Structures are given as structure tokens and as C-alpha cells.
Coordinates of C-alpha atoms in Angstrom, one line a residue:
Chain A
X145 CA 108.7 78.3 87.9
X146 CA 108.6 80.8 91.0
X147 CA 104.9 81.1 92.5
X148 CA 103.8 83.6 95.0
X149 CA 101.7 83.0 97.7
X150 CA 98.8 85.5 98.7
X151 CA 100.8 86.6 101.6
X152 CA 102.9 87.8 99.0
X153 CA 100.5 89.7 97.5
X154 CA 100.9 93.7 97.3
X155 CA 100.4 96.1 94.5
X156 CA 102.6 95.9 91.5
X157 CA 103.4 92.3 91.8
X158 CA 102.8 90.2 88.5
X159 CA 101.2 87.2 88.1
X160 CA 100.2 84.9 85.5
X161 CA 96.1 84.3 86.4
X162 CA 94.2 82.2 83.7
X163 CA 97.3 82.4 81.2
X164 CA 97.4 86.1 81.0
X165 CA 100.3 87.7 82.7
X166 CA 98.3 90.6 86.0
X167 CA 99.7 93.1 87.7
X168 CA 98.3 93.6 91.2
X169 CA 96.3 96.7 91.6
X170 CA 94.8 95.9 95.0
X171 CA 95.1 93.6 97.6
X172 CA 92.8 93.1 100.5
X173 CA 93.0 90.0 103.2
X174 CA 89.2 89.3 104.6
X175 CA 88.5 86.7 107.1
X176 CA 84.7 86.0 108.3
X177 CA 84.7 84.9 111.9
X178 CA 87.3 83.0 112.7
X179 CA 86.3 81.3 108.8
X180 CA 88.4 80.3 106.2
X181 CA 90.5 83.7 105.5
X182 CA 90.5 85.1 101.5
X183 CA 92.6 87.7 99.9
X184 CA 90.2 89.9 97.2
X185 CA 92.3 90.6 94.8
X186 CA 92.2 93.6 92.3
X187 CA 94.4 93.1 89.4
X188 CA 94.9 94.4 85.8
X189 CA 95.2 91.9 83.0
X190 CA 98.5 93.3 81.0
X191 CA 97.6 91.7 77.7
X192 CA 94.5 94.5 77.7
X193 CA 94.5 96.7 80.5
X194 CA 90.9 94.7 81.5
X195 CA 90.7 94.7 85.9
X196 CA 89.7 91.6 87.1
X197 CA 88.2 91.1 90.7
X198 CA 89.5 87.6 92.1
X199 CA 89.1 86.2 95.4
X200 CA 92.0 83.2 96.5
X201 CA 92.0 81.7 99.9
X202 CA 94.6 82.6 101.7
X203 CA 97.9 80.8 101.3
X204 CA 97.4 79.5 97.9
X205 CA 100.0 80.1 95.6
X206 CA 99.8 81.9 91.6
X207 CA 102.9 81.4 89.5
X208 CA 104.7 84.6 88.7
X209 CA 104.8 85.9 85.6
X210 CA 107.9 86.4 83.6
X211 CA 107.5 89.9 83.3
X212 CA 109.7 93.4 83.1
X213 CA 109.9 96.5 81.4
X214 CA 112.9 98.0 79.6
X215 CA 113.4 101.3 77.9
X216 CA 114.3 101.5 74.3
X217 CA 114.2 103.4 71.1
X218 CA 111.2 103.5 69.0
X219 CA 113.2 103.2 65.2
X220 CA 110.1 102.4 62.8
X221 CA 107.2 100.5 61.8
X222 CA 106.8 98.0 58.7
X223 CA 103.9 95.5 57.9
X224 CA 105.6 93.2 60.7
X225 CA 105.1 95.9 63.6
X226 CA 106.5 98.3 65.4
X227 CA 110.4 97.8 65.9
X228 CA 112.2 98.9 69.0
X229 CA 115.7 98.4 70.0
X230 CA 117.2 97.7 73.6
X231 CA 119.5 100.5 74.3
X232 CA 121.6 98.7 76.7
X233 CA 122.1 95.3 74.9
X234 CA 121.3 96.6 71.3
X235 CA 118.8 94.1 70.7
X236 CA 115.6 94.4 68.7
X237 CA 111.8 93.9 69.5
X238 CA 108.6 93.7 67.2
X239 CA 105.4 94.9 68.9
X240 CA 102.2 93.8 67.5
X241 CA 99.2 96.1 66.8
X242 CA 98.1 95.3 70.4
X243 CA 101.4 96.2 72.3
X244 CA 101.2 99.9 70.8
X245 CA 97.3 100.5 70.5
X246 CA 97.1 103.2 72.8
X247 CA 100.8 105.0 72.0
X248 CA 101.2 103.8 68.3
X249 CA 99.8 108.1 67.2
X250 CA 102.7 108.8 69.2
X251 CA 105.4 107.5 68.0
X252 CA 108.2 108.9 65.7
X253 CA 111.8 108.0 65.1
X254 CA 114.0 107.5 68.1
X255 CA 111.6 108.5 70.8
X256 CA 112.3 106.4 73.9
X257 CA 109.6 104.2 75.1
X258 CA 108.9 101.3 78.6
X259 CA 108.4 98.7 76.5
X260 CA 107.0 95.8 78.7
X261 CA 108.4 92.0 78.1
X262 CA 106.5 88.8 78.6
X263 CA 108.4 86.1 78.2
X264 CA 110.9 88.2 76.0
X265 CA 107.9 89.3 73.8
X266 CA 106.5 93.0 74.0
X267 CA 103.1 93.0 75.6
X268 CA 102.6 97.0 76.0
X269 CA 104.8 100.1 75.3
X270 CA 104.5 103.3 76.9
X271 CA 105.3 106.6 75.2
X272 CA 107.4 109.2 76.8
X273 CA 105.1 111.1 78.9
X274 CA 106.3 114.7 76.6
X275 CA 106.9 114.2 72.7
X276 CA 107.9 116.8 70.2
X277 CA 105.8 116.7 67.1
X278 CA 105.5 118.5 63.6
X279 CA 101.8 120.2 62.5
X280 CA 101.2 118.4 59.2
X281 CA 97.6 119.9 58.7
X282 CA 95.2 122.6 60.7
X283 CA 93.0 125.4 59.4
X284 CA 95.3 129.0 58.8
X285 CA 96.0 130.9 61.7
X286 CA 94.1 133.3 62.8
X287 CA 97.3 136.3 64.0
X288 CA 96.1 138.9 66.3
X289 CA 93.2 137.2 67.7
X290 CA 95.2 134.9 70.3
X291 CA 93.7 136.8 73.0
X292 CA 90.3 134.9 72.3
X293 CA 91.3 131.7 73.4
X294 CA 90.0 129.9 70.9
X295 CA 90.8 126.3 69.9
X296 CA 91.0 124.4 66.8
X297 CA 92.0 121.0 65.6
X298 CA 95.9 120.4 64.3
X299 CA 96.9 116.9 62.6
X300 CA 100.1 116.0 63.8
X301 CA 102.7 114.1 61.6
X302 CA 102.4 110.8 63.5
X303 CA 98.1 111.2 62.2
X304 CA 97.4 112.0 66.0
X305 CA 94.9 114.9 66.2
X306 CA 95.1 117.5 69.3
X307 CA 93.5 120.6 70.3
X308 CA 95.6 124.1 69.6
X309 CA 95.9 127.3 69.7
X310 CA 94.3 129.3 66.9
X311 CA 98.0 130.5 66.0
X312 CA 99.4 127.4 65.7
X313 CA 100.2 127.0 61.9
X314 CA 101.4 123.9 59.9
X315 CA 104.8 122.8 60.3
X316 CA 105.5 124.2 63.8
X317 CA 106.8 122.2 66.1
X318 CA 104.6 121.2 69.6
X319 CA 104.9 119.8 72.5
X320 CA 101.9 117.3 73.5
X321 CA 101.5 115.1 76.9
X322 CA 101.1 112.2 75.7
X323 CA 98.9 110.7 78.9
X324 CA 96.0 113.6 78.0
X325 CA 96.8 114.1 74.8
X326 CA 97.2 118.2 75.2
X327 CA 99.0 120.5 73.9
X328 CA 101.8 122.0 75.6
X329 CA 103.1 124.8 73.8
X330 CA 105.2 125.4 70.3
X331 CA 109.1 124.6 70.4
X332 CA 109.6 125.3 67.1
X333 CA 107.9 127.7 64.4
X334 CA 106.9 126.5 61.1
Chain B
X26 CA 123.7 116.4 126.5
X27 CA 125.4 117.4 123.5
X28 CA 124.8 114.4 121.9
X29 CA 123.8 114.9 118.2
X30 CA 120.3 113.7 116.7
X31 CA 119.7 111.4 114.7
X32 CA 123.4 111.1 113.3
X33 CA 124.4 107.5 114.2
X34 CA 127.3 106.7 112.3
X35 CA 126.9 102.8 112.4
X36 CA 123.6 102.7 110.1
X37 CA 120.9 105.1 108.7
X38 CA 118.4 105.0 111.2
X39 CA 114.7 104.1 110.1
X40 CA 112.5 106.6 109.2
X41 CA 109.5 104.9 111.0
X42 CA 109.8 105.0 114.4
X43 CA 106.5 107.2 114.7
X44 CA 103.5 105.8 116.0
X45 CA 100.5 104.6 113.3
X46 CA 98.2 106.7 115.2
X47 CA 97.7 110.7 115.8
X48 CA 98.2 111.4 119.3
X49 CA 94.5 112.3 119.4
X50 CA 93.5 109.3 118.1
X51 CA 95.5 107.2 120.8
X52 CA 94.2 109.8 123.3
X53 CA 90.3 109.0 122.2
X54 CA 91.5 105.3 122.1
X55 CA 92.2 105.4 125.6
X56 CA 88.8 107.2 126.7
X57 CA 86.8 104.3 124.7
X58 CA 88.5 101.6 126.6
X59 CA 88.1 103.3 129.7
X60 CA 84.1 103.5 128.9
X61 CA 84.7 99.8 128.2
X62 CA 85.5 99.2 131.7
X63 CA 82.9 101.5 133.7
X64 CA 80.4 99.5 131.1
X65 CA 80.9 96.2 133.1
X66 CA 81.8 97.7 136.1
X67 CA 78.6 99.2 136.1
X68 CA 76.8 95.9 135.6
X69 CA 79.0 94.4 137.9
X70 CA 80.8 91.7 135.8
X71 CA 84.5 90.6 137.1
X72 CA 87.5 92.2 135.1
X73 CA 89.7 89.4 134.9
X74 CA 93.5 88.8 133.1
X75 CA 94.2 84.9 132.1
X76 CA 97.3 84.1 130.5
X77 CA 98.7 85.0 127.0
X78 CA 100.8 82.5 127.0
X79 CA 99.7 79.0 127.3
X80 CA 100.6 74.7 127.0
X81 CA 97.6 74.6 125.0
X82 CA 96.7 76.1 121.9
X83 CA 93.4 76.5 119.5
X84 CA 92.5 73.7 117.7
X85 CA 90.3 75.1 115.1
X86 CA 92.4 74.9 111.6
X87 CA 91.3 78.3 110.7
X88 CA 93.7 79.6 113.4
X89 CA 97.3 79.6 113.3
X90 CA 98.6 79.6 116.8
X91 CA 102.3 81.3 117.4
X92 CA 104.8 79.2 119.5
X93 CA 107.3 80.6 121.6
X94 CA 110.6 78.5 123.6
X95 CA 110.2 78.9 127.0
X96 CA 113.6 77.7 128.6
X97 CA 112.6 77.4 131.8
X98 CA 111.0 74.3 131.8
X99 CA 113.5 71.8 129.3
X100 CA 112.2 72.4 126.0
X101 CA 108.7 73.7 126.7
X102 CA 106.7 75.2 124.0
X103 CA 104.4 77.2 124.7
X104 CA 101.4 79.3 122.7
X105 CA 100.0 82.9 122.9
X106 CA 96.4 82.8 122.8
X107 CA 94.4 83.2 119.7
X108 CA 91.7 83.7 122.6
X109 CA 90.9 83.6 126.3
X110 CA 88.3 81.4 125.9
X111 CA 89.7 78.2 127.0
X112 CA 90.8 80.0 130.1
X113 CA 87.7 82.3 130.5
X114 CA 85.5 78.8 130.5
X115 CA 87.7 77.5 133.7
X116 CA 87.1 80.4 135.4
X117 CA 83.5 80.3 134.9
X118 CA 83.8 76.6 136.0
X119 CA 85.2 77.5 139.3
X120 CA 82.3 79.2 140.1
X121 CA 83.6 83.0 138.8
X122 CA 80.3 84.3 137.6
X123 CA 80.0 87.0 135.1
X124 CA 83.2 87.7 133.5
X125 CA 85.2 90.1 131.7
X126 CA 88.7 90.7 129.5
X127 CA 90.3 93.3 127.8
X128 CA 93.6 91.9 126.5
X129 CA 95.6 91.2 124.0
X130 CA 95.4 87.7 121.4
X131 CA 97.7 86.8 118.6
X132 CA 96.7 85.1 115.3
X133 CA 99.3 84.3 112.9
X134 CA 99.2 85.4 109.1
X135 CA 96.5 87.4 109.8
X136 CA 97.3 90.9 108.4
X137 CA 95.2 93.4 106.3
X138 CA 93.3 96.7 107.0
X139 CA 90.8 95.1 109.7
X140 CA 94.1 92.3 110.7
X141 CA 97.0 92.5 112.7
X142 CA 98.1 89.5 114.3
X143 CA 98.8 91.3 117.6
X144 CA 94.7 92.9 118.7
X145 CA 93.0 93.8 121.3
X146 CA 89.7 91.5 121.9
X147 CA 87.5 92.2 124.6
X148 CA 85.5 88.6 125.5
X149 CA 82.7 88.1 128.5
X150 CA 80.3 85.6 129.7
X151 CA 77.4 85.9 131.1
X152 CA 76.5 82.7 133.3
X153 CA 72.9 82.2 133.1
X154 CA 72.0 84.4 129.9
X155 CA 71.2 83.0 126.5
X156 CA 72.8 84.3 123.5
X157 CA 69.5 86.5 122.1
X158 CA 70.3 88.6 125.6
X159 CA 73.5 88.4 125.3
X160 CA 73.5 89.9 121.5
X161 CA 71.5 92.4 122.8
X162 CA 74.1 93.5 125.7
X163 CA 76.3 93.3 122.9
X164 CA 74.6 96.1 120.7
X165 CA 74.4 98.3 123.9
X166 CA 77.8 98.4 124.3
X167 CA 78.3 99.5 120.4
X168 CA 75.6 101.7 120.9
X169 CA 77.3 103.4 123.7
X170 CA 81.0 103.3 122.2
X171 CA 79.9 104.6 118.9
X172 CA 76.4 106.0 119.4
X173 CA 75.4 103.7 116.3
X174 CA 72.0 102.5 116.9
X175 CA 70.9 98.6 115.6
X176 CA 69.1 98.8 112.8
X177 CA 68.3 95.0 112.1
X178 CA 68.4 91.6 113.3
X179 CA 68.6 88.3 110.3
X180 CA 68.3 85.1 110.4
X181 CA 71.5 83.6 108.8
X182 CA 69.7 80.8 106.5
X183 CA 67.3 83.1 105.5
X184 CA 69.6 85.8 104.2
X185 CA 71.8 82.8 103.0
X186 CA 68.8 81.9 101.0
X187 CA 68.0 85.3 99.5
X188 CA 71.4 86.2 98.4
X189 CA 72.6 82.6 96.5
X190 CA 69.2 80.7 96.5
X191 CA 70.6 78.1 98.6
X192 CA 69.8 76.9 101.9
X193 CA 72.7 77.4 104.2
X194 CA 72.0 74.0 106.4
X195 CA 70.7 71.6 104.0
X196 CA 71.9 72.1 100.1
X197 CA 74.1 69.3 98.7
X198 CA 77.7 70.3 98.3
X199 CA 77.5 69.9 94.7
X200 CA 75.2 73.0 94.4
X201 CA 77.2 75.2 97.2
X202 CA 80.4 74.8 95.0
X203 CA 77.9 75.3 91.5
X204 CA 77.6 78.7 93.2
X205 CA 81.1 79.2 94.4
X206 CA 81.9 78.2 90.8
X207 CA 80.1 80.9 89.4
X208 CA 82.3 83.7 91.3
X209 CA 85.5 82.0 91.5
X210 CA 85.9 78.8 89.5
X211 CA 89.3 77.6 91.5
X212 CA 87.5 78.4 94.7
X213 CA 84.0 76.1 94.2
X214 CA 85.7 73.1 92.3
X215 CA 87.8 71.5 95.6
X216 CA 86.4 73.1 99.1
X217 CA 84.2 72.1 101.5
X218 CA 81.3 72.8 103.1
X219 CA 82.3 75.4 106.0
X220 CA 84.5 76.9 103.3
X221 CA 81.8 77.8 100.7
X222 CA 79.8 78.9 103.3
X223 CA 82.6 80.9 104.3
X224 CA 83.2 82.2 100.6
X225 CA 79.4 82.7 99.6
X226 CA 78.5 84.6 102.6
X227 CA 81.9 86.7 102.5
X228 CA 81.2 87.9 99.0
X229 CA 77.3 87.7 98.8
X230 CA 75.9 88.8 102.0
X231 CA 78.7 90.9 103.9
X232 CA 78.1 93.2 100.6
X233 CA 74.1 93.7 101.9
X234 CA 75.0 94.1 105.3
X235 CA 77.7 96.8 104.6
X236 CA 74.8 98.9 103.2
X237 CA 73.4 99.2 106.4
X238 CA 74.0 102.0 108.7
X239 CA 73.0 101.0 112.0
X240 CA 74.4 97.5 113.4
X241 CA 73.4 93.6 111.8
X242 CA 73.1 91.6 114.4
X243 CA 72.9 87.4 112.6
X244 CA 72.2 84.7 114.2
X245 CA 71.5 81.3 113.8
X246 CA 74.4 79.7 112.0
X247 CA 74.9 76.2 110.1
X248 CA 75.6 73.5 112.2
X249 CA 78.9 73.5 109.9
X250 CA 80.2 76.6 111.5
X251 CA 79.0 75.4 115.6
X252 CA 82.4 76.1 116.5
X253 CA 82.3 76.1 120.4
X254 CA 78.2 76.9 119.9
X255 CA 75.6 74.4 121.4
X256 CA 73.2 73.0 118.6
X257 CA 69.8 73.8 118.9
X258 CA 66.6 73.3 116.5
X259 CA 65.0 76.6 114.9
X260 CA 61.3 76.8 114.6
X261 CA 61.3 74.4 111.3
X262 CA 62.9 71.6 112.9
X263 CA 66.3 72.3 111.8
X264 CA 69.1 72.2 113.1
X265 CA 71.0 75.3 114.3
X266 CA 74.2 76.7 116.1
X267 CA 73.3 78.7 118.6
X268 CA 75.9 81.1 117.4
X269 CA 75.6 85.4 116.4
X270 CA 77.7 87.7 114.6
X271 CA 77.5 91.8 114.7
X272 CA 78.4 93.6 111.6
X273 CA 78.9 97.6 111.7
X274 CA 79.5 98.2 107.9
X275 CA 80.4 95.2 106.6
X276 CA 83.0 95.0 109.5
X277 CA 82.4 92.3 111.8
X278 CA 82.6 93.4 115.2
X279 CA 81.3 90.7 117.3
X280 CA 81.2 86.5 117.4
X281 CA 79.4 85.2 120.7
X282 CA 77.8 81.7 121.6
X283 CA 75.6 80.1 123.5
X284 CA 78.6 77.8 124.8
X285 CA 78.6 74.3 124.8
X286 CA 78.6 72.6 127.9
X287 CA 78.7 69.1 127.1
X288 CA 82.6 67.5 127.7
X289 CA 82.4 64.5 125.4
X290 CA 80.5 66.7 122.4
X291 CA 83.5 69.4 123.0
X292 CA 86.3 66.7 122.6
X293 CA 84.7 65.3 119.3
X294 CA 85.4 69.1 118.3
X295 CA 88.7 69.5 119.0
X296 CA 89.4 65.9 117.6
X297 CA 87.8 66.9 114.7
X298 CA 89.6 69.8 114.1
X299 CA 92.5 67.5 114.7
X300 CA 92.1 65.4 111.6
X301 CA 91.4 68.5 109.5
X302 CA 94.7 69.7 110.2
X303 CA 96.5 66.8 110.0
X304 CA 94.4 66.5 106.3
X305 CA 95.9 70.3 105.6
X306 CA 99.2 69.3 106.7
X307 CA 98.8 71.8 109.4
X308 CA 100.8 71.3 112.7
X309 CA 98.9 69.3 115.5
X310 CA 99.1 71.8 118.7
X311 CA 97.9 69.8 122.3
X312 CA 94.7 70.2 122.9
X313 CA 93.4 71.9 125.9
X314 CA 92.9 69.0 128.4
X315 CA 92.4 71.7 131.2
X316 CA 89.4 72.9 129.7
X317 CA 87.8 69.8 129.1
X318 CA 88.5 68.8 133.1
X319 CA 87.1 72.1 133.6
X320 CA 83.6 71.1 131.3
X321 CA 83.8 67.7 133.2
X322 CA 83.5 69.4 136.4
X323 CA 80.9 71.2 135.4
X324 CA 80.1 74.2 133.2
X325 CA 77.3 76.7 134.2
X326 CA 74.7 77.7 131.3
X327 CA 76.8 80.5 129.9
X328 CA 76.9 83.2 126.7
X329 CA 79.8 84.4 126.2
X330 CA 81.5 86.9 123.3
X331 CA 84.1 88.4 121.2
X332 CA 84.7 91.8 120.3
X333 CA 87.7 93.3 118.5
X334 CA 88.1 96.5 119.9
X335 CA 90.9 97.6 117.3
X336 CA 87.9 97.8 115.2
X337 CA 85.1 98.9 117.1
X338 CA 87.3 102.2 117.6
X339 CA 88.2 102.2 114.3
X340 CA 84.7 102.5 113.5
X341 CA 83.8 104.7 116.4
X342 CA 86.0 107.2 115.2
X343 CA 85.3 107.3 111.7
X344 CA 88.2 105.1 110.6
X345 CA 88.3 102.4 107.7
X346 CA 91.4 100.2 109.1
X347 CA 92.5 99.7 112.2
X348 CA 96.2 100.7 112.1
X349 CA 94.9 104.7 112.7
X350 CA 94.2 103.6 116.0
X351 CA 96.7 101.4 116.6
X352 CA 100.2 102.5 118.5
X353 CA 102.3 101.1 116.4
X354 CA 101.2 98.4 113.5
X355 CA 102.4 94.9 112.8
X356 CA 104.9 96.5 110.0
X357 CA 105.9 99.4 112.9
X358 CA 106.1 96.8 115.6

């Protein structure tokens, strides 16, 4: 197993800490006098985005965790999980309800998502930062009064909910950042 | 003339050759140090210059000495200071009176926003003074670098004692590393007694003392971190390194002693450091035999202190790390 020693340390470097595979957020050496030196460590768990505040003495060595992200297609979901497929080697991936809490009301067929591999098993996926969604449900449009600037709820077909446009109508097409959650604009009228 | 910039055809050249510092800052830099110097000149202490490189090298564990081949004499190794204490003490010895140095010292693997393993550390001794005086010359000079006024002196137990509930001197290991254990679980379950006092002061009491905004001056340390301090009995009968730190936001600034004079106490020190290196598997460098002739001979009572100037003009101009006012950085160097 490859270990890294604090001198190793900078951000973005992963670790296995207490059995959960980190990712270095922060790394700071401190020595008091001419004391035993420390590095204060900032890191984020991966399993659930937690950040832990860890203090090593200098020179001491964490094992690295097997750890990488890939891009692949999102292809669908069944009562095992949500199934993605390596675009490079073809092969598939089941992420658990975990991996995908935070993207899962983004996902639709063949969107292309970082999925993150521990030990060949998907620990997090990240959406596409733009995605392209249908309006399944919002209240009727409101024509001619667009220059209000009013908002108003629209279910999307994925069940994500965002913030639109009064004009917006059901079954128009959006575009939606995915890291706020807002609405972009319409690509495609209804 | 007529040669083309920056076009070598042999490899891309770097794209940091430029200094770590503004011009301005390096320019300010240079005033503070300058104020350094009319400071003791002023007060008529000796600016001296002792060697970087030396036969001898620190023994304290803590330190990690770098070793350089020097070919002219066979296979000679030889050491850049970590500090220019061991030479500053023979000069006092020989009868030099109050000294001063503005120099350079080297400490390997030490590297961060307040490290660089290349600083500048400015280090006098005032024969004659204790260490209380001493401090106090200390906080002057901040005071007149930075215009940063002291705003309190502690006891090191007693702030020991207020922030874990333990007394710094006296608790049993078992209880330092119960409370080492509670912040870091790895951290209290092997280490030893300097080290937990290390760990429990760096993450329980540097936090207090970084709320303050003039300078901490601590004193009174556990006879565990003496170093090159003399041992001395507070006002409870217990026993005490005549040791002192400043702190300037939770940066420390300053480590001074009342140094110790007596020869055969110093080379159960060194020995002692010795046998904790060869326990850590560290290398064994020679000891400095010269400065122990030089305590032999005779040692005036003597303060002395370290500053890291890196820092204090760091902090003097606002900065929080030192490579802003730093020419070029370890990773520039």
C-alpha cells in the first residue's frame, strides 16, 4: 500500500483517515519553539462531504487512498441504483443512494457525469455543471407580463423543482446549473 | 544586443523567476532591518557574524541539521547552523560582552506559511541581565519595529492549567495523553511528555493568545522543555525553566533564556538528546565540544534570545506568511 508522509501533504491529495477515504482541503505545518513540529490538517471525508480538522506530527505517514474519478454516462436507475457506464472501457458502475444524493434530481438518460471510484466502487458522482431539462408541471403562463419579473415554481421531469420565469410553460425545455440549482434560460418551447 | 527575450530554444523557461515579494515590500524590509541595527547600536551591543557553517551541529531531536561536503579537508562534513548560539556562547566566554546577530540559519523540513528552512534570526545576549529584563528589551524592540504595544505577560503553568486543567510540571503522563487523546486520539496514545506539552499548548493555548492584539510575553516553562534554560524554583517551590516566549498573534516571535552556565548539566543535555535520537532513529551529528570548553572556561551570567525576523516583518507589515517578505521562497529559491 503507498502511504504519504505529511510533507507530502498539499491540497487535493487523498487519503484513507479512520477507514474513510479524505481529500485534503488544507494543509498547514506549525512548530512551537523549536517543539515537536505538527501539520493541521483540513480535510473533507469523501464518503459524506463531512470536514474533519486533524492534527499529525510531522513525518508520520497516512496510507493513500485508492481513489480517482472518471467520466461516464448516466444510462438509468432500477431498485439496485443508479447505473453508469465508463465511456472509455465500456464498463458499468452501480451507485448507491449515497453516491448520487446530491445530483440524483439531476440526472436523465446519457448525461455525462465525474463519477468518483473507491476501490473500484462509486463513492460520489457529480452532474454536469449545465443540464437540459423538460417542464413536467408549473402554474400557466402568464404572456405579456414578462416584464414584471416575477418568479414561480416549475417541476422538472427528473422531480427537481427550480425557480422560472412566469412564461415558462410545461414541456419547454431549460437549461438549469446544476451547482445553484437556477435557471438559465429555455432552449426549447413546449 | 539583439538577442531575443525569453525565446531559448533548448527548454521552456520557468515562469517563476520573480521575486515572492513586491518591491515595496523588500524596500520596507530593508528599512526594518536597518532600524534593527541602529536599535543595538544605540544600546551599544557588538554586531557580530559567526559561522554558518560548522563541525558541530544541534543536538536537540526537534532540529534537523543540513550537512554539506566540504572537500577541502578529506571527507569533512560540515553543518549550517540551525542557530548561532553555540558560537554566540564562545564569544561571550572570551569575554565579548553584549552581543548581537542578524544572519541567516537553516532548519531542514521546516516549511509552511511561518517556515522556510533558509530565515533570517536575529539572536543577542545580554551578559549580566536576567531573562524578565531581557523579555522586556525584547518587547521594545517589537514595539519599535511594529508599533504593537504588550498587552500581557502569563505564566506558562498557569495558562496550561486554565486551558486543559492540567498542570504543566507535575501531571502524570497518563492524564497529559487522556487529554491529547481527546483532540487527536493517534497523537495522545504513544508520545511523550515534551511532546503533549508541545501538542496541548499548540492547539489549546496558542488559540487564546492569538486573540490578543498587543504582544504575550510567557514565561516560566516546564522543566521538560529547559532546553539550554537554567532551572530555577517559582514562588510554590516548583521547579521551572527559566525560559520565555513572545507571541504577536498567535505567531511566535521570540524564544530567549536565562542560559545555562553549568558545563557538566549542559553535556547531560546534549547526551540526552543523543539517546533520543538514536531512540527516533535519527542521525547522531558531533556534539559541540567547543562550546562546552568554552562553558568550562567559564560562562558570564547571560540572557540571551531568538527572534525570527522573517516574521516580525511579516507581521509589521500587515502580512499573514512570511514568503511576502521574502526575496525569493524556498519553492523560488
Amino acid at each position: 500500500m503507498v502511504n504519504h508522509s505529511t510533507n507530502e501533504f498539499r491540497p487535493g491529495l487523498k487519503l484513507l483517515l479512520d477507514g474513510d477515504p479524505c481529500s485534503i482541503v488544507e494543509n498547514e505545518f506549525v512548530k512551537p519553539g523549536k517543539g515537536q513540529a505538527f501539520n493541521r490538517v483540513r480535510l473533507r471525508n469523501l464518503c459524506n462531504g463531512r470536514i474533519w480538522e486533524r492534527t499529525f506530527k510531522s513525518g508520520e505517514s497516512l496510507p493513500a487512498a485508492d481513489v480517482l474519478e472518471r467520466e461516464m454516462s448516466y444510462l438509468y436507475s432500477d431498485t439496485q441504483g443508479w447505473h453508469f457506464m465508463d465511456d472509455s472501457s465500456y464498463e458499468q458502475y452501480c451507485a448507491g443512494e449515497q453516491a448520487v444524493a446530491e445530483v440524483r434530481q439531476w440526472l436523465s438518460g446519457q448525461d455525462r457525469c465525474m463519477v468518483m471510484l473507491w476501490n473500484g466502487e462509486p463513492l460520489s458522482v457529480r452532474a454536469p455543471n449545465f443540464v437540459e431539462l423538460e417542464v413536467t408541471q408549473t402554474e400557466p403562463g402568464l404572456r405579456g407580463d414578462t416584464a414584471a419579473g416575477g418568479v414561480k415554481p416549475a417541476e422538472l421531469s427528473t422531480g427537481a423543482v427550480v425557480r422560472v420565469p412566469l412564461f415558462i410553460e410545461i414541456g419547454d425545455r431549460l437549461r438549469v446549473d446544476t451547482r445553484t440549482g437556477a435557471y438559465q434560460g429555455r432552449v426549447g418551447k413546449g | 544586443m539583439g538577442a531575443s527575450v525569453g525565446t531559448s530554444p533548448h527548454s521552456p523557461l520557468p515562469d517563476d523567476w520573480q521575486p515572492s515579494a513586491t518591491l515595496e515590500r523588500l524596500r520596507q524590509r530593508a528599512r526594518l532591518l536597518a532600524r534593527v541595527r541602529t536599535f543595538f547600536s544605540d544600546r551599544g551591543v557588538l554586531e557580530v557574524e559567526t559561522p554558518s557553517l560548522s563541525a558541530s551541529a544541534a543536538s536537540d531531536p526537534q532540529l534537523h541539521s543540513l550537512g554539506v561536503e566540504e572537500p577541502l579537508f578529506g571527507a569533512g562534513r560540515y553543518y549550517l547552523q540551525t542557530s548561532p548560539e553555540s558560537a554566540m556562547k564562545r564569544l561571550l566566554a572570551a569575554g565579548s560582552g553584549p552581543i548581537y546577530q542578524l544572519g541567516r540559519a537553516f532548519r531542514g523540513g521546516e516549511c509552511g506559511t511561518w517556515h522556510n528552512p533558509e530565515f533570517t534570526l536575529l539572536e543577542w545576549y545580554r551578559p549580566g541581565w536576567d531573562e524578565h529584563r531581557l523579555a522586556s528589551e525584547v518587547l521594545e524592540l517589537i514595539t519599535t519595529l511594529t508599533g504593537v504595544r504588550h498587552s500581557a505577560t502569563r505564566d506558562y503553568r498557569q495558562l496550561f492549567r486554565r486551558r486543559t486543567g492540567l498542570d504543566a510540571q507535575n501531571a502524570p503522563l497518563p492524564a497529559l495523553r487522556e487529554a491529547a487523546s481527546a483532540i487527536e486520539s493517534a497523537l495522545g496514545a504513544e508520545s511523550d511528555r515534551s511532546t503533549l506539552l508541545d501538542f496541548l499548548f499548540t492547539t489549546r493555548v496558542v488559540p487564546l493568545l492569538s486573540r490578543c492584539r498587543g504582544t504575550v510575553l510567557v514565561h516560566g516553562f516546564p522543566t521538560a522543555q529547559a532546553l539550554q534554560a537554567t532551572l530555577a524554583e517559582d514562588v510554590d517551590g516548583v521547579p521551572v525553566a527559566r525560559r520565555f516566549e513572545v507571541y504577536l498573534g498567535g505567531i511566535e516571535l521570540a524564544n530567549g533564556y536565562a542560559e545555562l552556565r553549568d558545563v557538566t548539566e549542559q553535556r547531560r543535555r546534549f547526551e540526552a538528546d543523543l539517546t533520543e535520537r538514536r531512540r527516533l532513529g535519527l542521525p547522531e551529528p558531533p556534539l559541540c565540544e567547543r562550546q562546552l570548553a568554552a562553558l568550562a572556561a567559564g560562562l558570564p551570567e547571560v540572557s540571551g534570545v531568538a527572534v525570527g525576523i522573517d516574521r516580525l516583518v511579516a507581521l509589521a507589515l500587515g502580512e499573514r506568511a512570511i514568503a511576502p517578505v521574502m526575496a525569493f521562497g524556498i519553492n523560488r529559491a
